[in-house]
Tab-separated table of C-alpha atoms in Angstrom:
chain	number	residue	atom	x	y	z
U	90	MET	CA	-4.014	-25.168	-4.585
U	91	ARG	CA	-6.248	-23.446	-2.085
U	92	LYS	CA	-5.080	-25.855	0.610
U	93	ALA	CA	-1.418	-25.266	-0.289
U	94	GLY	CA	-1.988	-21.516	-0.212
U	95	GLU	CA	-3.646	-21.698	3.192
U	96	ILE	CA	-0.684	-23.623	4.616
U	97	VAL	CA	1.737	-21.058	3.202
U	98	GLY	CA	-0.361	-18.228	4.637
U	99	LYS	CA	-0.459	-19.782	8.099
U	100	THR	CA	3.279	-20.427	7.992
U	101	LEU	CA	4.020	-16.825	7.022
U	102	ALA	CA	1.765	-15.562	9.818
U	103	LEU	CA	3.593	-17.775	12.319
U	104	LEU	CA	6.989	-16.571	11.098
U	105	LYS	CA	5.888	-12.947	11.277
U	106	ALA	CA	4.795	-13.471	14.880
U	107	SER	CA	8.048	-15.292	15.705
U	108	VAL	CA	10.579	-12.791	14.339
U	109	GLU	CA	12.553	-11.010	17.046
U	110	PRO	CA	16.049	-9.565	17.472
U	111	GLY	CA	18.687	-12.147	18.351
U	112	MET	CA	17.203	-15.133	16.568
U	113	THR	CA	18.917	-16.581	13.520
U	114	THR	CA	17.464	-17.075	10.083
U	115	ARG	CA	17.993	-20.801	10.633
U	116	ASP	CA	15.674	-20.564	13.647
U	117	LEU	CA	12.974	-19.281	11.308
U	118	ASP	CA	13.671	-22.098	8.883
U	119	ARG	CA	13.119	-24.683	11.621
U	120	ILE	CA	9.836	-23.041	12.628
U	121	ALA	CA	8.643	-23.095	9.018
U	122	PHE	CA	9.625	-26.741	8.519
U	123	LYS	CA	7.697	-27.830	11.608
U	124	GLU	CA	4.586	-25.884	10.604
U	125	ILE	CA	4.562	-27.067	6.992
U	126	THR	CA	5.090	-30.730	7.851
U	127	ARG	CA	2.630	-30.546	10.767
U	128	SER	CA	0.036	-29.439	8.231
U	129	GLY	CA	0.655	-32.531	6.115
U	130	ALA	CA	2.576	-30.717	3.388
U	131	SER	CA	6.201	-30.804	2.288
U	132	PRO	CA	8.589	-27.843	1.846
U	133	THR	CA	8.631	-27.007	-1.867
U	134	PHE	CA	11.991	-25.244	-1.895
U	135	LYS	CA	14.015	-27.852	-0.006
U	136	GLY	CA	16.114	-29.685	-2.578
U	137	TYR	CA	14.774	-27.619	-5.492
U	138	ARG	CA	17.771	-27.093	-7.796
U	139	GLY	CA	19.999	-27.802	-4.817
U	140	PHE	CA	18.411	-25.270	-2.457
U	141	PRO	CA	19.251	-26.528	1.056
U	142	ALA	CA	16.481	-25.025	3.202
U	143	THR	CA	12.731	-24.844	3.753
U	144	ILE	CA	12.365	-21.084	3.215
U	145	CYS	CA	14.257	-18.172	1.683
U	146	THR	CA	15.348	-15.508	4.176
U	147	SER	CA	16.758	-12.307	2.677
U	148	VAL	CA	17.888	-9.657	5.163
U	149	ASN	CA	18.218	-5.936	4.350
U	150	GLU	CA	20.294	-5.604	1.160
U	151	GLU	CA	19.685	-9.251	0.208
U	152	ILE	CA	16.951	-9.101	-2.419
U	153	VAL	CA	15.832	-12.710	-2.930
U	154	HIS	CA	16.847	-16.354	-2.450
U	155	GLY	CA	18.723	-15.837	0.820
U	156	ILE	CA	19.695	-19.116	2.487
U	157	PRO	CA	18.874	-19.474	6.209
U	158	GLY	CA	21.940	-19.803	8.398
U	159	ARG	CA	23.671	-18.427	11.481
U	160	ARG	CA	23.032	-14.762	10.721
U	161	LYS	CA	21.357	-13.138	13.733
U	162	LEU	CA	18.574	-10.657	13.195
U	163	GLN	CA	19.169	-7.240	14.707
U	164	GLU	CA	16.832	-4.477	15.825
U	165	GLY	CA	16.025	-2.342	12.808
U	166	ASP	CA	16.529	-5.068	10.191
U	167	ILE	CA	13.908	-6.003	7.658
U	168	ILE	CA	13.701	-9.574	6.405
U	169	LYS	CA	12.025	-10.954	3.310
U	170	VAL	CA	10.624	-14.433	3.982
U	171	ASP	CA	9.554	-16.638	1.057
U	172	VAL	CA	7.611	-19.848	1.788
U	173	GLY	CA	6.607	-22.727	-0.475
U	174	ALA	CA	4.487	-25.750	0.448
U	175	THR	CA	3.362	-28.744	-1.603
U	176	ILE	CA	0.291	-30.825	-0.776
U	177	GLU	CA	-1.754	-33.242	-2.894
U	178	GLY	CA	0.381	-32.390	-5.906
U	179	PHE	CA	-0.202	-28.635	-5.783
U	180	ILE	CA	2.135	-25.832	-4.717
U	181	GLY	CA	1.617	-22.632	-2.760
U	182	ASP	CA	4.293	-19.916	-2.888
U	183	ALA	CA	4.211	-16.518	-1.186
U	184	ALA	CA	6.465	-13.995	0.556
U	185	VAL	CA	6.291	-11.055	2.935
U	186	THR	CA	8.680	-8.455	4.317
U	187	ILE	CA	8.872	-8.322	8.124
U	188	ALA	CA	10.252	-5.594	10.371
U	189	VAL	CA	12.566	-6.778	13.145
U	190	GLY	CA	11.670	-4.810	16.264
U	191	GLU	CA	11.593	-1.038	15.825
U	192	VAL	CA	12.702	0.096	12.379
U	193	PRO	CA	13.212	3.605	10.938
U	194	GLU	CA	10.235	5.373	9.388
U	195	ALA	CA	11.912	5.255	5.978
U	196	LEU	CA	11.919	1.461	6.060
U	197	LEU	CA	8.310	1.308	7.182
U	198	ALA	CA	7.515	3.558	4.220
U	199	LEU	CA	9.454	1.230	1.902
U	200	MET	CA	7.478	-1.762	3.144
U	201	GLU	CA	4.151	0.013	2.792
U	202	ASP	CA	4.946	1.405	-0.644
U	203	THR	CA	6.067	-2.031	-1.806
U	204	ARG	CA	2.775	-3.505	-0.619
U	205	LEU	CA	0.768	-0.721	-2.256
U	206	GLY	CA	2.721	-1.125	-5.488
U	207	LEU	CA	1.831	-4.794	-5.447
U	208	GLU	CA	-1.839	-3.899	-4.985
U	209	GLU	CA	-1.660	-1.750	-8.109
U	210	GLY	CA	-0.319	-4.754	-9.999
U	211	ILE	CA	-3.096	-6.961	-8.636
U	212	LYS	CA	-5.726	-4.469	-9.819
U	213	ALA	CA	-4.283	-4.772	-13.323
U	214	ALA	CA	-4.382	-8.599	-13.267
U	215	VAL	CA	-7.739	-9.176	-14.953
U	216	PRO	CA	-8.781	-11.434	-17.853
U	217	GLY	CA	-7.866	-9.820	-21.159
U	218	ALA	CA	-5.162	-7.595	-19.715
U	219	ARG	CA	-1.575	-7.963	-20.856
U	220	VAL	CA	1.041	-9.291	-18.471
U	221	GLY	CA	2.984	-6.120	-19.196
U	222	ASP	CA	0.082	-4.115	-17.788
U	223	ILE	CA	0.774	-5.639	-14.371
U	224	GLY	CA	4.445	-4.717	-14.438
U	225	ALA	CA	3.658	-1.246	-15.753
U	226	ALA	CA	1.262	-0.629	-12.860
U	227	VAL	CA	3.869	-1.707	-10.298
U	228	GLN	CA	6.624	0.327	-11.950
U	229	GLU	CA	4.503	3.458	-12.272
U	230	TYR	CA	3.586	3.390	-8.592
U	231	GLY	CA	7.112	2.549	-7.403
U	232	GLU	CA	8.778	5.266	-9.448
U	233	SER	CA	6.146	7.799	-8.393
U	234	ARG	CA	7.280	7.140	-4.817
U	235	GLY	CA	10.962	7.552	-5.680
U	236	TYR	CA	11.974	3.889	-5.890
U	237	GLY	CA	13.441	1.728	-8.601
U	238	VAL	CA	11.999	-1.709	-9.325
U	239	VAL	CA	13.967	-4.928	-9.687
U	240	ARG	CA	14.095	-5.841	-13.380
U	241	GLU	CA	16.215	-8.976	-13.096
U	242	PHE	CA	13.405	-11.053	-11.562
U	243	VAL	CA	9.829	-11.750	-12.589
U	244	GLY	CA	6.737	-13.219	-11.027
U	245	HIS	CA	5.613	-16.592	-12.315
U	246	GLY	CA	2.777	-19.031	-12.626
U	247	VAL	CA	2.471	-21.686	-9.935
U	248	GLY	CA	0.427	-24.879	-9.690
U	249	ARG	CA	1.720	-28.396	-10.218
U	250	PHE	CA	5.212	-26.934	-10.595
U	251	LEU	CA	6.955	-24.122	-8.729
U	252	HIS	CA	7.693	-22.105	-11.857
U	253	GLU	CA	5.022	-22.158	-14.550
U	254	ASP	CA	3.768	-19.819	-17.243
U	255	PRO	CA	3.054	-16.946	-17.394
U	256	GLN	CA	6.082	-14.916	-16.428
U	257	VAL	CA	5.135	-11.618	-14.805
U	258	PRO	CA	5.639	-8.764	-15.706
U	259	ASN	CA	7.458	-9.473	-18.942
U	260	TYR	CA	4.926	-10.163	-21.680
U	261	GLY	CA	2.017	-12.347	-22.743
U	262	TRP	CA	-1.582	-12.724	-21.600
U	263	LEU	CA	-3.166	-13.806	-18.352
U	264	ALA	CA	-5.936	-16.247	-19.232
U	265	VAL	CA	-8.873	-17.309	-17.066
U	266	GLY	CA	-7.769	-20.110	-14.739
U	267	HIS	CA	-4.119	-19.069	-14.526
U	268	CYS	CA	-2.670	-18.739	-11.046
U	269	CYS	CA	0.403	-16.593	-10.697
U	270	ALA	CA	2.713	-15.207	-8.049
U	271	PRO	CA	3.554	-11.610	-9.056
U	272	VAL	CA	6.667	-10.214	-7.417
U	273	CYS	CA	6.832	-6.615	-6.235
U	274	ALA	CA	10.342	-5.810	-5.038
U	275	SER	CA	11.030	-2.095	-4.639
U	276	PRO	CA	14.649	-1.402	-3.669
U	277	LEU	CA	15.798	1.972	-2.365
U	278	SER	CA	18.240	3.567	-4.806
U	279	LEU	CA	19.265	0.206	-6.249
U	280	CYS	CA	21.757	0.675	-9.071
U	281	SER	CA	23.364	-2.747	-9.437
U	282	MET	CA	23.222	-6.281	-8.092
U	283	ARG	CA	25.510	-9.265	-7.800
U	284	GLU	CA	25.041	-12.984	-7.303
U	285	THR	CA	26.444	-15.038	-4.463
U	286	GLY	CA	26.049	-18.723	-3.668
U	287	GLY	CA	26.900	-22.185	-4.893
U	288	PRO	CA	25.966	-24.404	-7.835
U	289	GLY	CA	22.238	-24.653	-8.425
U	290	PHE	CA	21.149	-21.771	-6.221
U	291	TRP	CA	22.087	-18.168	-5.612
U	292	MET	CA	21.168	-15.014	-3.770
U	293	MET	CA	20.936	-11.521	-5.219
U	294	ILE	CA	22.407	-8.604	-3.261
U	295	GLY	CA	21.857	-4.892	-3.881
U	296	LEU	CA	25.294	-3.305	-4.119
U	297	TRP	CA	24.242	0.283	-3.415
U	298	SER	CA	21.027	-0.230	-1.526
U	299	PRO	CA	20.853	-0.857	2.228
U	300	ARG	CA	17.307	-2.245	2.152
U	301	THR	CA	14.833	-3.828	-0.262
U	302	GLY	CA	11.220	-4.902	0.133
U	303	ASN	CA	9.332	-7.853	-1.323
U	304	PHE	CA	5.738	-9.089	-1.197
U	305	LEU	CA	4.602	-12.139	-3.174
U	306	PRO	CA	0.980	-13.357	-3.136
U	307	ILE	CA	-0.864	-15.967	-5.225
U	308	LEU	CA	-3.529	-14.705	-7.626
U	309	ASN	CA	-6.265	-16.686	-9.378
U	310	ILE	CA	-7.316	-14.859	-12.550
U	311	GLN	CA	-11.022	-15.467	-13.177
C-alpha cells in the first residue's frame, strides 16, 4: 500500500505542477495515465463501475466524480483532482484541490480551511476513537469558519479494494491496522446538490455554490 500511495502522491504533485489556464481536464487525465503506468501501476478508477477515465476532475461547483473531457480550465478556477493507482494488488487513493492561476482570496481561504478541517479529522483518527469523532471534528471546524460540509459522501477504507470498511465519518470504530481515506469537502453556502452522468457513474454538482474544496489523504491507524 505504501508503494501505491507513493505513486498517487507523485502523480498528484505532477498534476499540481502541470495545471494552467487553457488546458483541458482531459489533458490532465493523459498526464496522470502516463505517470501511473510509467511507475508500473494501473489506474484504479478506469473501468470501475463504468468510469471512463484515469482520474476524477471536478471544477468549481462540481463536488466529486467529475469526468475529464474538453472543458478548458480558466484563470480563477479551482479543480479537485482525485487519483487512484493499483500496484501489486494494493490501491492508493487521494485527492487535492488546485488553484488555476490567480484565484480570489475567498477561494484560497476555502482551500486552506478545507485542508485545516481535514487535519482536525486526522487528529481525531486514533485507535479507540469512534468514526463519528472524525466527522464531528471536521464539521465543527468547517462550521466555525462559516462553511457547510457535504453529508451525502463519506470517506472509506482502502486496501485490496477501492471501497472498504470503515465508512468515514458515519459510525463504527477505527481499529489498529485499518487504512482509510477520509474526505473533507467544505462547500461555500451549499444548500442542495444534483447528480449528472450516465449509468454506473455520476458527478455531484452544488446547485447554489460556486466553489467547493476537497482534500483526500490515506491514513494508517496504528
